[in-house]
PDB file of C-alpha atoms in Angstrom:
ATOM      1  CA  UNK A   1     139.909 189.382 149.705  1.00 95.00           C
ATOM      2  CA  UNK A   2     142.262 187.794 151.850  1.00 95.00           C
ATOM      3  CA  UNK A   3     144.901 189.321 154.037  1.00 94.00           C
ATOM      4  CA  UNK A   4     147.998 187.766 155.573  1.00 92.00           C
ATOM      5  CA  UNK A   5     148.499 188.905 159.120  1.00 92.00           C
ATOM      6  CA  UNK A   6     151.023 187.436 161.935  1.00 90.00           C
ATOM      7  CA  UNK A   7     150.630 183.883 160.322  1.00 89.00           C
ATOM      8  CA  UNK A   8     147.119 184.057 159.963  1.00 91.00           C
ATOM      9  CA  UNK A   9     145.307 184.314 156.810  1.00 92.00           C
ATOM     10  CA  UNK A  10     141.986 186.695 157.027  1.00 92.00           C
ATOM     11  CA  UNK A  11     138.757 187.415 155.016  1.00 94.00           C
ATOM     12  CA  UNK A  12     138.493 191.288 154.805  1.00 95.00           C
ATOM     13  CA  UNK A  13     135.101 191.773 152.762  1.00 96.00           C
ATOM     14  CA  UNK A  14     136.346 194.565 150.393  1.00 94.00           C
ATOM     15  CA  UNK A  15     132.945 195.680 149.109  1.00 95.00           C
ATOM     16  CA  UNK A  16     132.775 197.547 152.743  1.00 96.00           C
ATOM     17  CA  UNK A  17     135.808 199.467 152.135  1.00 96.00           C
ATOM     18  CA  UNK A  18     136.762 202.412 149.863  1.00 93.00           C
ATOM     19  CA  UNK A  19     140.193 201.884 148.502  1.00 87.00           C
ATOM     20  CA  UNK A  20     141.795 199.629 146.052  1.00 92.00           C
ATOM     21  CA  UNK A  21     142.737 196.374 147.284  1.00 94.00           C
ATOM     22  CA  UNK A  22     146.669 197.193 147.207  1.00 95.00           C
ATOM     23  CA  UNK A  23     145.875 200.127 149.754  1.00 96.00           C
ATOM     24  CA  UNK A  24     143.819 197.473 152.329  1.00 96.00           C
ATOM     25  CA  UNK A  25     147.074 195.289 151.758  1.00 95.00           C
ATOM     26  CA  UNK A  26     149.869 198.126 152.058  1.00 95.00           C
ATOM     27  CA  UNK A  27     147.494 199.792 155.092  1.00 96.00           C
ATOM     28  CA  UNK A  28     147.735 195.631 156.831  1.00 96.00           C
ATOM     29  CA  UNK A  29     151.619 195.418 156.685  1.00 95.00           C
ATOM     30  CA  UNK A  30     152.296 199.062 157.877  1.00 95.00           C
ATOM     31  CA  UNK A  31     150.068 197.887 160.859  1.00 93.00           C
ATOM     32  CA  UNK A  32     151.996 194.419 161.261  1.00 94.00           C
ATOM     33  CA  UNK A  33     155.453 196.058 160.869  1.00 93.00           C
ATOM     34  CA  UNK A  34     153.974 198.310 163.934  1.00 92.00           C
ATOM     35  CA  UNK A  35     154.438 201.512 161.730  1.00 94.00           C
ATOM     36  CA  UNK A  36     150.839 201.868 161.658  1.00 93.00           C
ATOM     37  CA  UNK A  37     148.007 201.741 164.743  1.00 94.00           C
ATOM     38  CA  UNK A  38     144.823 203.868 163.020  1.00 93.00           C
ATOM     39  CA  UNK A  39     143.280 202.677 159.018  1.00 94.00           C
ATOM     40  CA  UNK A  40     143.171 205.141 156.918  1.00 93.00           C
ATOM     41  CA  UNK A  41     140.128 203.894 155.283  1.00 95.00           C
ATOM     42  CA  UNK A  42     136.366 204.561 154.853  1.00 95.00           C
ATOM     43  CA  UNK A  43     134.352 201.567 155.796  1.00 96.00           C
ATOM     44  CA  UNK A  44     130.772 201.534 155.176  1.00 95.00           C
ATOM     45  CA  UNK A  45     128.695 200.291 157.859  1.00 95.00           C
ATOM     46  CA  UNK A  46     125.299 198.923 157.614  1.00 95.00           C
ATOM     47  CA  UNK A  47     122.454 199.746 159.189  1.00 95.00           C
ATOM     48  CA  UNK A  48     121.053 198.204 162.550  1.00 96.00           C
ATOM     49  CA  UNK A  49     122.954 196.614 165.247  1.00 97.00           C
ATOM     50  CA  UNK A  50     126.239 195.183 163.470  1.00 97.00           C
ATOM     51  CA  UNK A  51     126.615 198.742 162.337  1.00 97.00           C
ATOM     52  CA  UNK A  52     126.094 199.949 165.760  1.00 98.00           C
ATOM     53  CA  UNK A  53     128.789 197.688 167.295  1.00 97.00           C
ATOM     54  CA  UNK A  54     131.042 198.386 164.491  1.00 97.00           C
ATOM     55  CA  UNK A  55     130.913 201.864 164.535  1.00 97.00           C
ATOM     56  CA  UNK A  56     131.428 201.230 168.758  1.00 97.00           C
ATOM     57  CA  UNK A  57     134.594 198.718 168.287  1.00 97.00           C
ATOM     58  CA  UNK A  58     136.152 201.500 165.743  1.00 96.00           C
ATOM     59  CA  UNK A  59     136.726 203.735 168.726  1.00 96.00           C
ATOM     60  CA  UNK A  60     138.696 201.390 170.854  1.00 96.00           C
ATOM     61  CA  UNK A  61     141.767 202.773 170.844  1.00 94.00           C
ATOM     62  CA  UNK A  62     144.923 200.578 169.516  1.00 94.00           C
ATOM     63  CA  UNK A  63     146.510 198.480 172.461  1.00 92.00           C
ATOM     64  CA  UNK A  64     143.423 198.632 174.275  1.00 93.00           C
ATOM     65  CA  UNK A  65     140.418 196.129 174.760  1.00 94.00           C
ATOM     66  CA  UNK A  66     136.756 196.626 175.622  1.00 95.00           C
ATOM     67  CA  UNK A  67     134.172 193.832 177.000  1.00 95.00           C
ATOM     68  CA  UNK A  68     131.067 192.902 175.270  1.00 96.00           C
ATOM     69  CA  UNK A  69     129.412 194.211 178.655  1.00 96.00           C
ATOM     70  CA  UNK A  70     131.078 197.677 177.765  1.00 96.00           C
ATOM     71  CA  UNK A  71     129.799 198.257 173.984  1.00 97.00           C
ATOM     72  CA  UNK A  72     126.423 196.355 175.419  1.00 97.00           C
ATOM     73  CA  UNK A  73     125.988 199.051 177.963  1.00 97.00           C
ATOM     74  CA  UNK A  74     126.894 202.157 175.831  1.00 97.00           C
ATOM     75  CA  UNK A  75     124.777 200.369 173.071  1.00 97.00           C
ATOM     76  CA  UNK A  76     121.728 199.755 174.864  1.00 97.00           C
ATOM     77  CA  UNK A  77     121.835 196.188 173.752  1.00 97.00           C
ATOM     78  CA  UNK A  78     122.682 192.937 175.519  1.00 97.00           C
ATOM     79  CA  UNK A  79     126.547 191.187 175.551  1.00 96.00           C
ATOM     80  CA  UNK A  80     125.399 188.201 173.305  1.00 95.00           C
ATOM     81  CA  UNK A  81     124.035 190.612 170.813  1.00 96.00           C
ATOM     82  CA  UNK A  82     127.273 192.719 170.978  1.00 96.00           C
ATOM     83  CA  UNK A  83     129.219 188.940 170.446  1.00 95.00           C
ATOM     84  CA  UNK A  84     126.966 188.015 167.535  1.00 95.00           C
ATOM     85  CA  UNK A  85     128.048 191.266 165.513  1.00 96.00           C
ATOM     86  CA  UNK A  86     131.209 190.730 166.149  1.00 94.00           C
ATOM     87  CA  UNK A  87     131.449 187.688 164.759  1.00 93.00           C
ATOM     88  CA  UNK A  88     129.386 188.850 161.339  1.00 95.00           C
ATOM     89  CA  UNK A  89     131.847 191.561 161.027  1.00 95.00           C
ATOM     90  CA  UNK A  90     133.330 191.746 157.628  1.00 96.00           C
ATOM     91  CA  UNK A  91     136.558 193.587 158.274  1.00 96.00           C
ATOM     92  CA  UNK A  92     138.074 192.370 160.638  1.00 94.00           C
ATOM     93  CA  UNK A  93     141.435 193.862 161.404  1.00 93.00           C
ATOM     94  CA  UNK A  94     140.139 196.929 159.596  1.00 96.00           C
ATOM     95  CA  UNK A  95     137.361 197.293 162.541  1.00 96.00           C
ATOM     96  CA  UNK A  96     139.304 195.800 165.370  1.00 96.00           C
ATOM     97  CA  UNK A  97     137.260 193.407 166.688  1.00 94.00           C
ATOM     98  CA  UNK A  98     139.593 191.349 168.054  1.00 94.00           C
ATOM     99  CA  UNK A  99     139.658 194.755 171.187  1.00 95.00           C
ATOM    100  CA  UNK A 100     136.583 193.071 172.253  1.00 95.00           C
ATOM    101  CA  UNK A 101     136.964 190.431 175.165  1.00 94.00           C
ATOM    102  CA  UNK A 102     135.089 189.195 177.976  1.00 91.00           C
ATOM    103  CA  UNK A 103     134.264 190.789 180.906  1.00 89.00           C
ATOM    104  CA  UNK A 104     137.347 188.610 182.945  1.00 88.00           C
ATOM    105  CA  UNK A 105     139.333 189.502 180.491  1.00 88.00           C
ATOM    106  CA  UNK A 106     138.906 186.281 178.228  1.00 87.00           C
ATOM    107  CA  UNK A 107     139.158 186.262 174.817  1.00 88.00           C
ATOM    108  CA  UNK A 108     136.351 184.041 173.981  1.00 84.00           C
ATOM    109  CA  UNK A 109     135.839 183.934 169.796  1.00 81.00           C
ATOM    110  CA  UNK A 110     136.787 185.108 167.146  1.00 81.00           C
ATOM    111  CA  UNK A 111     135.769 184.940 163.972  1.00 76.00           C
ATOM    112  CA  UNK A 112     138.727 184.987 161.165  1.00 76.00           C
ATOM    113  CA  UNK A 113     141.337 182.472 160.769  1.00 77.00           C
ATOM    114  CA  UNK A 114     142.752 180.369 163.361  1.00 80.00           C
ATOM    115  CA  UNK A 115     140.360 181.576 166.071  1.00 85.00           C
ATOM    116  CA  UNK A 116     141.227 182.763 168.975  1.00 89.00           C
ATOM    117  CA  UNK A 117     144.640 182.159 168.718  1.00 90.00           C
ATOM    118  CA  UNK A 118     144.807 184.819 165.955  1.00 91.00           C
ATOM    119  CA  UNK A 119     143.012 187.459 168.488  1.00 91.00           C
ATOM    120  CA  UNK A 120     145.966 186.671 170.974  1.00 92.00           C
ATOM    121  CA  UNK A 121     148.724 187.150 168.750  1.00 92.00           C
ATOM    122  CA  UNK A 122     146.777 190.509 167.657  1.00 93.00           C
ATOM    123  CA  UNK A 123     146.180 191.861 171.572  1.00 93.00           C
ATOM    124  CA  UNK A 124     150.101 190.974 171.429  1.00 92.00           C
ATOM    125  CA  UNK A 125     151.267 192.710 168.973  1.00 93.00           C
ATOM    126  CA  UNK A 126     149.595 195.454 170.062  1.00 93.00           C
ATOM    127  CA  UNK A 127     150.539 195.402 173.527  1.00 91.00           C
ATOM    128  CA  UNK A 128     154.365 195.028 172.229  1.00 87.00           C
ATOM    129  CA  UNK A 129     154.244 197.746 169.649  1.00 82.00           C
ATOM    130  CA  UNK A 130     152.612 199.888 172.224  1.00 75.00           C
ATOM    131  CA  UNK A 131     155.091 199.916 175.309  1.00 67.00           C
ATOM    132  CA  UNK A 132     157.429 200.448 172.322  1.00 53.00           C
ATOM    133  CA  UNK A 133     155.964 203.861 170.830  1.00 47.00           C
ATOM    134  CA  UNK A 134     156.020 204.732 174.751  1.00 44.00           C
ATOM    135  CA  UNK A 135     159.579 204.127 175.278  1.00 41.00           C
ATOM    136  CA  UNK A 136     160.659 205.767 172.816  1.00 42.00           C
ATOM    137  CA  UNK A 137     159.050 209.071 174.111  1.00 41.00           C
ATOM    138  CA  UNK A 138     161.049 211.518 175.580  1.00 45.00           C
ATOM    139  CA  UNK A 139     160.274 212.781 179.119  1.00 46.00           C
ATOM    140  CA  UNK A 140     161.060 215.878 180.548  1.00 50.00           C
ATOM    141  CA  UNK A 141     163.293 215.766 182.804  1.00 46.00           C
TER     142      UNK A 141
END
């Protein structure tokens, strides 16, 4: 299925996900309006390596980014093996892994529409949507 996100258009493989379509779709525009930062979905992940380094880029937490070094270390694997699941992942979005960057901080590939630009304007949206939930925290004072 596709799945309109900040300008981009991207392949979500649907047949990994439980839930209807219209729940992947209404899940995508509460994150994009910033009213969402977790799926509520079950994804099914296969077996081997891209499940491994799906299962690792789940846990990065919204607004933050791992390297491929990172999930290579705690995976026991090596950084281009770590860059070649990412880019055979079939939800993006869904499993961020657009959190993944280079070890400098690069953004390097990605694989759904428009690249790497689509992966910047993700990062960004994140960052924004981030320093807002913290402003709007109240401090004791």
């Amino acid at each position: 299925m596709e799945v309109g996100i900040l300008t981009s258009i991207i392949e979500i493989d649907e047949s990994f996900v439980e839930g209807s379509s219209e729940k992947i779709r209404s899940q995508v525009r509460e994150y994009e309006r910033g009213d969402r930062q977790a799926f509520d979905l079950e994804i099914a992940t296969p077996d081997g390596i891209l499940g491994d380094v799906m299962d690792a880029m789940a846990e990065i937490p919204y607004g933050e980014t791992r390297s491929y070094g990172d999930l290579a270390s705690a995976l026991e694997t090596s950084p281009i093996a770590v860059g070649q699941a990412c880019g055979r992942n079939p939800v993006p979005i869904l499993v961020p892994c657009h959190r993944v960057v280079g070890s400098d901080g690069s953004l390097n590939g990605y694989s759904a529409a428009d690249g790497v630009a689509t992966k910047r304007r993700l990062l960004e949206h994140e960052a924004r949507e981030q320093k807002t939930v913290q402003t709007q925290l109240q401090t004791d004072s």
